[in-house]
Structures are given as structure tokens and as C-alpha cells.
Amino acid sequence: MLNIAIVGPGLVGGALIEQIAAHAQSPRFARLPIAVVGLINSRKMALSNTAFTAADLAGWQSTLLGDSAQAADLSRFADTLAAIECGPTAIVDCTSSDAIAALYPSWLTRGLHVVTPNKKAFSGDMSLFREIQKLSSSPLGPTVYHEATVGAGLPVLSTLNDLVRTGDRIVKIEGIFSGTLSYLFNNFSAPGATQKFSDCVAVAKENGYTEPDPRDDLNGMDVARKVTILGRVAGLDIGTDTLPVENIVPESLRDVSTAEEFMVRLPEFDEHFSQLNREALQAGSVLRYVGFVDGLNGQSSVKLARYPLDHPFASLKGSDNIIAFTTDRFPNPLIIQGAGAGAAVTAFGIFSDLIKIAERFGSGLADSKC
């Protein structure tokens, strides 16, 4: 059995638990037994030497992490997991914490696999990124998978890894990596669109597409982290500290104290965004907020750019992501498109990584008597 322990089970972790529980009831489980044996949040934790039952998982917030659960102790949590002798064990970090990301080397050193949608370890300090790479480089394990850090469940990093491992040369990677910014500009910048920019932001916020403070989307840093991850996987020395990032939050609104004040004042800048849009449309183009990895000339960036109406980025709908890989073998870009955000698809990306670990390191799992 592949043992799974989840750190920070919120919306994404809850969706992952549902998918693992469904897997346990399917014919696939006989070949790839995967089960949850640990959960921990900021207050409570639950650990077991055997798989949690379906009933426990169905109501995990109360049955496993309720008031009677053990107090959270992440060090003891990892100690217990490292001592499990029956099958490989993977920790799934569903937080966005820098502090927890910094623990990955210690987990790997103790033989624990790591799967995560947390971008911090792969887009932050380069020394941490390289240490994780080194500790997870052995074909005998342990390993790290982080498909869900870019594009949620879309096969973005797995595709890039395949291109790199087969010796293809990455010319450029270009994409719309933010579901929020995809939604905003797909609705704001299109032939015949009439909504003001501030109204688009308000609707996106009301529908839950944005962060509680939309400036956390509009400042471009989430896209910058994804571009950094892609660049590093492609072999580039790149970081958010050196990457040019266009912050489209109007300068005078960047330091207002609350999200509410920002939303109230954003209409003051509708004409600025409308002018940008008019100029693009007059040139037969639309505006899209994109990340760009330059594999040849070191000119990676994150910016608001124009694309002609016949470009694949111009026809994107809803909040989808789209990523185009241009390589020596794919001079006409290899394109991946689909939902790049949401609990279910992010959990799918994590679960896919867990299955890879089970297949690589779970020899004999189906025949195990543990």
C-alpha cells in the first residue's frame, strides 16, 4: 500500500480525500492500493498504522480532526510517517506555506516522498530548489512531484519534463497561467465586449475567481512563480526576484489599506484600461496577461500583451489556462489548454502524481500482506 499523509487538508485536500476514497472502492485499487494514514492542520492531527476507514474519511473534519484529535505536532507527524515499514509513504503538502516547503529536504532525507501544489519550494530560494532536486534525483527514491504547481491538473510539467529528458531544446514557453486573469481579459478584451474593467474585476471577485484581495492576482506574482517553476524545470537559472513582472494594479492603489477601498477606487482607472483595450482592438488584437519563458536569450517575463484575433490565446474562453511549448521538434507549438484552477482538478493533478509514485516504488503493492 502507498501510504498518504496530507498536510493542510482544506478545499484541495478535501477533494483529494474524496478521490482517494473513490479509488478505494474501484477495481483499480486491487492493482494500486493507495490509502490515507495521516492528516494534520494547524490545530489537530490524526495518524494511523493502517488506512483510515471510508466512514472516517467521509467526515474527516469531525471524525479525524475534531476536538478530540491529537494536538498538531508536525515534527512528530513526520517521525511517525518515517517509521512506517509497510510500503512507501508520501506526504502531500496542500498548504501555501514557505515554512512547510522548507521541510521538504528533511522529509526526503528520511525516505518520505513529497507531492504538492505548493509553489514556494520551486519558485523561491534557489538553494532550496537545488537541494530538493539533489535529494530526489536517485531512481531508487524518494522523489518529489509537483505537477499541480502549474496549471493544476493540466499535464504541463510532465510534458515539459518529457521534452527535456528526451533532449528537445526549449525555444520558448508562453502561456496564460492565471485562471483569474484569463477570465478578466477574456471578458474585458474581446470584439464587442462592453464591460468596464472594474466591473469585470467585481464580477470575478463575486464569483470567487479572485483572491480575497484582487491585487494579489493583478500584481502578477502568482504568474511569476509559475514562470519561475517552468524556467527552472527547463534548466534555466531564473527567479521571481530577477524576472520582469508587469503589475497592472494602478500605482496609487497598490498601498491602499483594504481590498474594499481598492474595489471602490478601481473605477477611477477604467479609462486607462479602456484605452489600452481600444488600441489593441484597433490593431486587430486583444489583451492577454501572459507569462513567457525564453529558453534561448534569457528574456523571460510576465506582462500584459497583445495577440491577434486568430491566435489561440485570443479565442480562450472562461477561466481556462493555455500553455504553448515551442521547441526544436515542435516549431509549431505544442499546446495544452483547459481548466487551470479549482479544487477537483488540482486534486486530480496531485492524485496523478501519487499514482506515479505507486507505480514507480510500489512493486508488489497488490500482493502485500501489510
Coordinates of C-alpha atoms in Angstrom, one line a residue:
M1 CA 0.0 0.0 0.0
L2 CA 1.1 3.5 -0.8
N3 CA 0.6 5.5 2.5
I4 CA -0.6 9.1 2.1
A5 CA -0.5 11.8 4.7
I6 CA -1.9 15.2 4.0
V7 CA -0.7 18.5 5.4
G8 CA -3.3 21.3 5.4
P9 CA -6.4 19.4 4.1
G10 CA -8.7 22.3 3.1
L11 CA -10.6 22.5 -0.2
V12 CA -8.0 20.8 -2.3
G13 CA -7.1 18.3 0.4
G14 CA -10.7 17.5 0.9
A15 CA -11.2 16.9 -2.8
L16 CA -8.1 14.7 -2.8
I17 CA -9.6 12.6 0.1
E18 CA -12.8 12.2 -1.9
Q19 CA -10.9 10.9 -5.0
I20 CA -8.7 8.5 -2.9
A21 CA -11.8 7.2 -1.2
A22 CA -13.5 6.6 -4.5
H23 CA -10.3 4.9 -5.8
A24 CA -10.5 2.5 -2.8
Q25 CA -14.0 1.4 -3.9
S26 CA -12.9 0.8 -7.6
P27 CA -11.4 -2.2 -9.3
R28 CA -8.2 -0.1 -9.7
F29 CA -7.4 -0.4 -6.0
A30 CA -6.5 -4.1 -6.3
R31 CA -3.6 -3.2 -8.5
L32 CA -2.7 0.2 -6.9
P33 CA -3.7 0.2 -3.2
I34 CA -3.4 3.8 -2.1
A35 CA -4.7 4.9 1.3
V36 CA -4.7 7.9 3.7
V37 CA -3.0 7.2 7.0
G38 CA -2.4 10.8 8.3
L39 CA -3.9 14.2 8.3
I40 CA -2.7 17.4 10.0
N41 CA -3.8 21.0 10.1
S42 CA -2.7 24.0 12.1
R43 CA -4.6 22.7 15.2
K44 CA -5.1 18.9 15.2
M45 CA -3.6 15.8 13.6
A46 CA -4.6 12.1 13.1
L47 CA -2.3 9.2 12.5
S48 CA -2.8 5.5 11.9
N49 CA -0.7 2.5 11.1
T50 CA -3.4 1.3 8.8
A51 CA -5.7 3.0 6.3
F52 CA -8.4 5.3 7.7
T53 CA -11.8 3.8 7.1
A54 CA -14.3 5.0 4.5
A55 CA -16.5 6.3 7.3
D56 CA -13.6 8.2 8.9
L57 CA -12.8 9.8 5.6
A58 CA -16.4 10.7 4.8
G59 CA -16.5 13.0 7.7
W60 CA -12.8 13.7 8.3
Q61 CA -13.2 17.2 9.6
S62 CA -15.0 15.9 12.7
T63 CA -14.1 12.2 12.9
L64 CA -10.4 12.6 12.4
L65 CA -9.6 16.3 13.1
G66 CA -12.4 17.1 15.6
D67 CA -12.0 18.4 19.1
S68 CA -10.9 15.0 20.5
A69 CA -8.0 14.7 18.0
Q70 CA -4.3 15.0 19.0
A71 CA -2.8 18.4 19.1
A72 CA -0.9 19.2 15.9
D73 CA 2.9 18.5 16.0
L74 CA 4.4 18.4 12.6
S75 CA 7.7 17.1 13.8
R76 CA 6.1 14.1 15.5
F77 CA 3.8 13.6 12.5
A78 CA 6.8 13.3 10.2
D79 CA 8.6 11.0 12.7
T80 CA 5.7 8.6 12.8
L81 CA 5.4 8.5 9.0
A82 CA 9.1 7.9 8.5
A83 CA 8.8 4.9 10.8
I84 CA 6.1 3.1 8.8
E85 CA 7.6 -0.1 7.4
C86 CA 4.7 -1.3 5.3
G87 CA 5.0 0.2 1.8
P88 CA 6.3 3.6 0.6
T89 CA 4.9 6.8 2.2
A90 CA 4.2 10.2 0.6
I91 CA 3.5 13.5 2.3
V92 CA 1.1 15.7 0.4
D93 CA 1.6 19.4 1.3
C94 CA -1.7 21.2 0.4
T95 CA -0.6 24.5 2.1
S96 CA 1.0 27.5 0.5
S97 CA 3.5 27.9 3.4
D98 CA 7.1 28.8 3.0
A99 CA 7.9 27.2 6.4
I100 CA 6.4 23.8 5.4
A101 CA 8.1 23.9 2.0
A102 CA 11.4 24.4 3.8
L103 CA 10.9 21.0 5.4
Y104 CA 10.9 19.0 2.2
P105 CA 14.6 18.2 2.4
S106 CA 14.2 16.8 5.9
W107 CA 11.3 14.6 4.7
L108 CA 13.2 13.4 1.7
T109 CA 16.3 12.6 3.8
R110 CA 14.0 10.3 5.9
G111 CA 12.7 8.4 2.8
L112 CA 9.4 10.2 2.5
H113 CA 8.1 11.1 -0.9
V114 CA 6.7 14.6 -1.4
V115 CA 3.7 15.6 -3.6
T116 CA 2.4 19.2 -3.6
P117 CA 0.6 22.1 -5.3
N118 CA 2.7 24.5 -3.1
K119 CA 4.8 26.7 -5.4
K120 CA 7.1 28.1 -2.7
A121 CA 9.9 25.4 -2.7
F122 CA 10.2 25.5 -6.5
S123 CA 9.9 29.3 -7.1
G124 CA 11.6 30.7 -4.0
D125 CA 15.2 30.4 -2.8
M126 CA 17.3 28.7 -5.5
S127 CA 19.4 26.9 -2.9
L128 CA 16.3 25.1 -1.5
F129 CA 15.2 24.2 -5.1
R130 CA 18.6 22.7 -5.8
E131 CA 18.7 20.8 -2.5
I132 CA 15.3 19.3 -3.3
Q133 CA 16.5 18.4 -6.8
K134 CA 19.6 16.7 -5.4
L135 CA 17.8 14.7 -2.7
S136 CA 15.1 13.5 -5.2
S137 CA 17.4 12.6 -8.1
S138 CA 18.0 8.9 -7.3
P139 CA 16.0 6.4 -9.3
L140 CA 15.6 4.5 -6.1
G141 CA 13.8 7.4 -4.4
P142 CA 12.5 9.2 -2.6
T143 CA 11.1 11.6 -5.1
V144 CA 9.2 14.9 -5.4
Y145 CA 6.3 15.5 -7.8
H146 CA 4.6 18.9 -8.1
E147 CA 2.6 18.8 -11.3
A148 CA -0.2 20.9 -9.6
T149 CA 2.1 23.9 -9.1
V150 CA 1.5 25.0 -12.7
G151 CA -1.9 24.5 -14.3
A152 CA -3.5 22.5 -11.5
G153 CA -4.3 19.1 -13.2
L154 CA -3.1 20.0 -16.7
P155 CA -0.1 17.9 -17.8
V156 CA 2.2 20.9 -18.1
L157 CA 5.2 19.9 -16.0
S158 CA 5.0 16.3 -17.1
T159 CA 5.1 17.4 -20.7
L160 CA 8.0 19.8 -20.1
N161 CA 9.9 17.1 -18.3
D162 CA 9.4 14.7 -21.2
L163 CA 10.6 17.3 -23.6
V164 CA 13.7 18.0 -21.5
R165 CA 14.5 14.3 -20.8
T166 CA 14.3 13.4 -24.5
G167 CA 16.8 16.1 -25.4
D168 CA 14.5 18.6 -27.1
R169 CA 15.6 22.2 -27.0
I170 CA 13.1 24.6 -25.4
V171 CA 12.9 27.7 -27.5
K172 CA 10.1 29.3 -25.5
I173 CA 7.1 28.6 -23.3
E174 CA 4.3 31.1 -23.4
G175 CA 1.0 30.9 -21.6
I176 CA -2.0 32.3 -19.8
F177 CA -1.3 30.8 -16.4
S178 CA -3.8 32.5 -14.2
G179 CA -7.5 31.5 -14.2
T180 CA -8.4 34.8 -12.7
L181 CA -6.6 36.9 -15.3
S182 CA -7.8 34.7 -18.1
Y183 CA -11.4 35.3 -17.0
L184 CA -10.8 39.0 -16.7
F185 CA -9.3 39.6 -20.1
N186 CA -11.4 37.1 -21.9
N187 CA -14.4 39.1 -20.9
F188 CA -12.9 42.6 -21.0
S189 CA -10.8 42.4 -24.2
A190 CA -12.8 40.8 -26.9
P191 CA -14.6 42.2 -30.0
G192 CA -18.0 43.6 -29.0
A193 CA -17.3 43.4 -25.2
T194 CA -18.7 46.4 -23.3
Q195 CA -17.9 45.7 -19.6
K196 CA -15.7 48.1 -17.8
F197 CA -12.6 46.7 -16.3
S198 CA -13.6 47.4 -12.7
D199 CA -17.0 45.7 -13.4
C200 CA -15.1 42.6 -14.7
V201 CA -13.0 42.5 -11.5
A202 CA -16.1 42.9 -9.4
V203 CA -17.9 40.0 -11.1
A204 CA -14.8 37.8 -10.8
K205 CA -14.5 38.6 -7.1
E206 CA -18.1 38.0 -6.5
N207 CA -17.9 34.6 -8.3
G208 CA -14.8 33.6 -6.3
Y209 CA -12.4 33.7 -9.1
T210 CA -10.1 36.2 -7.4
E211 CA -8.2 36.2 -4.2
P212 CA -10.0 38.0 -1.3
D213 CA -7.9 41.0 -2.3
P214 CA -7.8 41.0 -6.2
R215 CA -4.5 42.9 -6.1
D216 CA -2.9 39.5 -5.2
D217 CA -3.9 38.4 -8.7
L218 CA -3.4 41.6 -10.6
N219 CA 0.1 42.1 -9.3
G220 CA 1.3 39.2 -11.4
M221 CA 3.3 37.4 -8.7
D222 CA 1.3 34.1 -9.0
V223 CA 2.1 34.0 -12.7
A224 CA 5.7 34.9 -12.0
R225 CA 6.0 31.9 -9.6
K226 CA 4.7 29.6 -12.3
V227 CA 7.1 31.1 -14.9
T228 CA 9.9 30.6 -12.5
I229 CA 9.0 26.9 -11.9
L230 CA 8.8 26.3 -15.7
G231 CA 12.1 28.0 -16.3
R232 CA 13.9 26.0 -13.6
V233 CA 12.5 22.7 -14.8
A234 CA 13.7 23.7 -18.3
G235 CA 17.2 24.2 -16.8
L236 CA 17.3 28.0 -16.5
D237 CA 18.6 29.9 -13.5
I238 CA 15.6 32.1 -13.0
G239 CA 13.8 33.6 -10.0
T240 CA 10.9 35.9 -9.1
D241 CA 13.4 38.4 -7.8
T242 CA 15.0 39.0 -11.2
L243 CA 12.0 38.3 -13.5
P244 CA 10.4 41.4 -15.0
V245 CA 6.8 41.4 -13.9
E246 CA 4.2 43.9 -15.0
N247 CA 2.0 44.8 -12.0
I248 CA -1.3 46.0 -13.5
V249 CA -2.6 47.3 -10.2
P250 CA -2.7 51.1 -10.7
E251 CA 0.2 52.6 -8.8
S252 CA -1.8 54.8 -6.5
L253 CA -4.0 51.8 -5.4
R254 CA -1.1 49.4 -4.5
D255 CA -0.8 50.7 -1.0
V256 CA -4.5 51.3 -0.1
S257 CA -5.2 49.6 3.2
T258 CA -8.1 47.3 2.3
A259 CA -9.5 45.3 -0.6
E260 CA -12.7 47.2 -0.2
E261 CA -11.1 50.5 -0.7
F262 CA -9.3 49.1 -3.7
M263 CA -12.6 48.0 -5.3
V264 CA -14.3 51.3 -4.6
R265 CA -11.5 53.3 -6.2
L266 CA -10.7 50.9 -9.2
P267 CA -13.4 52.6 -11.4
E268 CA -11.2 55.7 -11.4
F269 CA -8.9 53.8 -13.8
D270 CA -11.5 52.3 -16.1
E271 CA -10.5 54.8 -18.8
H272 CA -6.8 53.7 -18.6
F273 CA -7.7 50.1 -19.2
S274 CA -10.3 51.0 -21.9
Q275 CA -7.7 53.0 -23.8
L276 CA -5.3 50.0 -23.8
N277 CA -8.1 47.8 -25.0
R278 CA -9.2 50.2 -27.8
E279 CA -5.7 50.5 -29.1
A280 CA -5.4 46.7 -29.1
L281 CA -8.7 46.2 -30.9
Q282 CA -7.9 48.9 -33.4
A283 CA -4.8 46.9 -34.3
G284 CA -6.9 43.7 -34.7
S285 CA -5.7 42.3 -31.4
V286 CA -6.8 41.6 -27.8
L287 CA -5.1 42.0 -24.5
R288 CA -4.0 38.9 -22.5
Y289 CA -1.9 38.6 -19.4
V290 CA 0.9 36.1 -20.1
G291 CA 4.0 34.5 -18.8
F292 CA 6.9 33.9 -21.1
V293 CA 9.9 31.6 -20.6
D294 CA 12.7 32.4 -23.0
G295 CA 14.8 29.4 -23.5
L296 CA 17.4 31.0 -25.8
N297 CA 18.0 34.6 -24.9
G298 CA 17.2 35.0 -21.2
Q299 CA 14.4 37.4 -21.8
S300 CA 11.7 35.7 -19.7
S301 CA 8.9 38.0 -18.5
V302 CA 5.3 38.4 -17.2
K303 CA 3.3 41.1 -18.8
L304 CA 0.1 42.3 -20.4
A305 CA 0.5 41.7 -24.2
R306 CA -1.5 41.9 -27.4
Y307 CA -2.4 38.9 -29.5
P308 CA -4.0 38.9 -33.0
L309 CA -7.6 37.7 -33.2
D310 CA -6.6 34.5 -34.9
H311 CA -4.1 33.5 -32.2
P312 CA -5.1 30.6 -29.9
F313 CA -4.7 32.9 -26.8
A314 CA -7.3 35.3 -28.3
S315 CA -10.0 32.7 -28.6
L316 CA -9.7 31.4 -25.0
K317 CA -13.0 31.2 -23.0
G318 CA -13.9 31.4 -19.4
S319 CA -11.1 31.0 -16.9
D320 CA -9.1 28.3 -18.8
N321 CA -5.3 28.2 -18.9
I322 CA -3.4 27.7 -22.2
I323 CA 0.3 26.9 -22.5
A324 CA 2.3 26.7 -25.7
F325 CA 5.7 25.0 -25.9
T326 CA 7.9 25.9 -28.9
T327 CA 10.9 23.6 -29.3
D328 CA 13.2 22.4 -32.0
R329 CA 10.9 19.4 -32.5
F330 CA 7.7 21.4 -32.2
P331 CA 8.3 24.6 -34.2
N332 CA 4.5 24.8 -34.4
P333 CA 3.8 25.0 -30.7
L334 CA 2.6 22.0 -28.7
I335 CA -0.5 23.5 -26.9
I336 CA -2.1 22.4 -23.7
Q337 CA -5.5 24.0 -22.7
G338 CA -8.1 23.5 -20.0
A339 CA -9.1 24.3 -16.5
G340 CA -6.1 25.5 -14.6
A341 CA -7.7 26.1 -11.2
G342 CA -10.3 24.6 -8.9
A343 CA -10.2 22.0 -6.1
A344 CA -11.2 19.0 -8.1
V345 CA -8.7 19.5 -10.9
T346 CA -5.9 20.4 -8.6
A347 CA -6.6 17.3 -6.5
F348 CA -6.6 15.3 -9.8
G349 CA -3.1 16.6 -10.5
I350 CA -1.9 15.6 -7.0
F351 CA -3.6 12.2 -7.3
S352 CA -2.0 11.6 -10.7
D353 CA 1.4 12.2 -9.1
L354 CA 0.6 9.8 -6.3
I355 CA -0.2 7.1 -8.8
K356 CA 3.2 7.7 -10.5
I357 CA 4.8 7.1 -7.1
A358 CA 2.8 4.0 -6.5
E359 CA 3.8 2.7 -9.9
R360 CA 7.5 3.5 -9.6
F361 CA 8.1 2.5 -6.0
G362 CA 5.2 0.2 -5.1
S363 CA 6.5 -3.0 -6.6
G364 CA 4.4 -5.8 -5.1
L365 CA 1.9 -3.4 -3.5
A366 CA -1.0 -5.5 -4.8
D367 CA 0.5 -8.7 -3.3
S368 CA 1.5 -7.1 0.0
K369 CA 0.1 -8.6 3.2
C370 CA 0.6 -5.4 5.2

